Coordinates of C-alpha atoms in Angstrom, one line a residue:
M1 CA 0.0 0.0 0.0
S2 CA 1.3 3.4 -0.9
S3 CA 1.6 6.0 1.8
V4 CA 1.4 9.0 -0.5
R5 CA -0.7 11.7 0.9
P6 CA -2.9 13.7 -1.5
T7 CA -1.6 17.3 -1.8
K8 CA -4.0 20.1 -1.0
K9 CA -4.8 22.1 -4.1
T10 CA -5.1 25.8 -3.8
T11 CA -8.3 27.0 -5.2
A12 CA -9.7 30.4 -5.5
S13 CA -11.5 30.1 -2.2
T14 CA -8.3 29.0 -0.2
A15 CA -5.8 31.3 -1.9
P16 CA -4.8 34.4 0.1
T17 CA -6.5 37.5 -1.1
N18 CA -4.3 40.5 -1.4
P19 CA -1.5 39.6 1.0
A20 CA -0.2 42.6 2.9
P21 CA 3.1 43.8 1.6
A22 CA 6.1 43.5 3.9
P23 CA 6.8 46.8 5.7
E24 CA 9.8 48.8 4.5
S25 CA 10.7 49.6 8.1
V26 CA 9.6 48.0 11.3
D27 CA 7.3 50.0 13.7
T28 CA 8.7 49.5 17.2
G29 CA 6.7 52.5 18.6
F30 CA 4.7 50.6 21.1
L31 CA 7.6 48.4 22.3
R32 CA 9.8 51.5 22.8
T33 CA 7.2 52.8 25.3
L34 CA 7.9 49.7 27.6
V35 CA 10.4 49.8 30.4
G36 CA 11.1 46.1 30.0
Y37 CA 11.8 46.3 26.3
N38 CA 14.1 49.2 26.7
A39 CA 15.9 47.8 29.7
R40 CA 16.4 44.5 27.9
R41 CA 17.7 46.2 24.7
A42 CA 20.2 48.3 26.7
S43 CA 21.2 45.2 28.7
L44 CA 21.9 43.2 25.6
A45 CA 24.0 46.0 24.1
V46 CA 26.1 46.2 27.3
I47 CA 26.3 42.5 28.0
E48 CA 27.5 41.7 24.5
V49 CA 30.5 44.0 24.9
F50 CA 31.0 42.9 28.6
M51 CA 31.3 39.2 27.5
E52 CA 33.9 40.1 24.8
R53 CA 36.0 42.1 27.3
M54 CA 35.7 39.6 30.1
A55 CA 36.7 36.7 27.9
V56 CA 40.4 37.6 28.5
Y57 CA 39.7 36.9 32.2
R58 CA 37.5 33.8 31.5
L59 CA 34.7 35.4 33.4
K60 CA 30.9 35.4 32.7
V61 CA 28.6 38.0 34.2
V62 CA 27.8 36.0 37.3
D63 CA 31.4 35.1 37.9
F64 CA 32.4 38.7 37.8
S65 CA 29.5 39.6 40.1
V66 CA 30.5 37.0 42.6
L67 CA 34.2 38.0 42.6
S68 CA 33.3 41.7 43.0
L69 CA 30.9 41.0 45.9
V70 CA 33.6 38.8 47.6
A71 CA 36.2 41.5 47.0
H72 CA 34.1 44.2 48.6
N73 CA 32.6 42.0 51.3
P74 CA 35.4 39.6 52.5
G75 CA 33.8 36.7 54.4
I76 CA 30.5 36.9 52.6
T77 CA 28.5 33.7 52.8
S78 CA 27.0 31.7 50.0
R79 CA 23.6 32.4 51.4
Q80 CA 24.3 36.2 51.3
L81 CA 25.5 35.8 47.7
C82 CA 22.4 33.9 46.7
A83 CA 20.1 36.6 48.2
T84 CA 22.1 39.5 46.7
L85 CA 22.3 38.0 43.2
N86 CA 19.0 36.3 43.2
V87 CA 20.7 33.0 42.4
L88 CA 19.5 29.6 43.6
P89 CA 21.9 27.8 46.0
P90 CA 22.4 24.8 43.7
N91 CA 23.5 27.1 40.9
L92 CA 25.9 28.9 43.1
V93 CA 27.6 25.8 44.4
G94 CA 29.1 24.9 41.0
L95 CA 30.1 28.5 40.4
I96 CA 31.9 28.8 43.7
A97 CA 33.7 25.5 43.1
A98 CA 34.8 26.6 39.7
L99 CA 36.2 29.8 41.1
E100 CA 37.9 27.9 43.9
R101 CA 39.5 25.5 41.4
R102 CA 40.9 28.5 39.5
G103 CA 42.5 29.6 42.7
L104 CA 40.5 32.9 42.8
I105 CA 38.5 32.3 46.0
E106 CA 38.9 30.3 49.2
R107 CA 36.5 29.3 51.9
R108 CA 37.3 30.1 55.6
P109 CA 35.3 29.4 58.7
H110 CA 32.9 32.3 59.4
P111 CA 33.9 34.1 62.6
S112 CA 30.4 34.3 64.1
D113 CA 28.5 31.4 62.5
G114 CA 30.1 28.1 63.1
R115 CA 28.0 26.4 60.4
A116 CA 28.9 28.8 57.6
M117 CA 32.0 29.4 55.5
G118 CA 33.0 32.8 54.5
L119 CA 34.4 33.5 51.0
H120 CA 37.6 35.4 50.5
L121 CA 39.6 36.3 47.4
T122 CA 43.1 34.7 47.1
P123 CA 45.9 37.0 46.0
A124 CA 45.3 35.8 42.4
G125 CA 41.6 36.6 42.9
V126 CA 42.4 40.1 44.2
E127 CA 44.5 40.8 41.2
L128 CA 42.1 39.4 38.6
T129 CA 39.1 41.1 40.2
A130 CA 40.8 44.5 40.3
Q131 CA 41.7 44.2 36.6
A132 CA 38.2 43.0 35.7
E133 CA 36.6 45.8 37.6
Q134 CA 38.7 48.4 35.8
T135 CA 37.6 46.8 32.5
A136 CA 34.0 46.8 33.6
A137 CA 34.2 50.5 34.6
Q138 CA 35.7 51.5 31.3
L139 CA 33.1 49.4 29.5
E140 CA 30.3 51.3 31.3
V141 CA 31.8 54.6 30.2
D142 CA 32.1 53.3 26.6
A143 CA 28.6 51.8 26.5
T144 CA 27.0 55.0 27.8
A145 CA 29.2 57.4 25.8
G146 CA 26.0 59.1 24.6
L147 CA 25.1 60.1 28.2
T148 CA 26.6 62.8 30.4
A149 CA 28.0 61.7 33.8
A150 CA 24.8 63.1 35.4
E151 CA 22.6 61.2 33.0
R152 CA 24.5 58.0 33.6
K153 CA 24.0 58.4 37.4
T154 CA 20.3 59.1 36.9
L155 CA 19.9 56.1 34.7
I156 CA 21.6 53.8 37.2
R157 CA 19.5 55.3 40.0
L158 CA 16.2 54.8 38.1
L159 CA 17.1 51.3 37.1
Q160 CA 17.9 50.5 40.8
K161 CA 14.6 52.0 41.8
V162 CA 12.8 49.6 39.4
Y163 CA 14.4 46.4 40.5
T164 CA 14.5 47.3 44.3
Q165 CA 10.8 48.2 44.2
S166 CA 9.9 44.9 42.4
A167 CA 11.9 43.0 45.1
S168 CA 9.7 44.4 47.8

């Protein structure tokens, strides 16, 4: 038995009538009124360059964030990192282990919580984090070159207002 399916024939009643022509330019007017759309577009533009520039350090965005937080908060716990970065504990475990294997961070007993371990940068971690933070700071200036310093501060303040309000 043949398993050939009959093909559907286009008849006058099933043929599209006057298909709309493709637009010459795409109207993004509505999307451009949305905070989420604009925040995402800006984020994508910055993150793409961030990834390129952090590749020399072999750091992803979350790696950089963890190292920076540990650098500025020696002894921070994994629980505090999870809360600050909004990362699930199982996801952070592997990341911390990878940074530890690279010799960038080390765990030490927490001074006031006997059950917790504090995270600290190693000398190599201090050096790499300082270099990566300088790279990130320059990237921010480059990525926001169309803004004045005051506009940049305002943008950061407004974005923080959006995500801290939504966390409440």
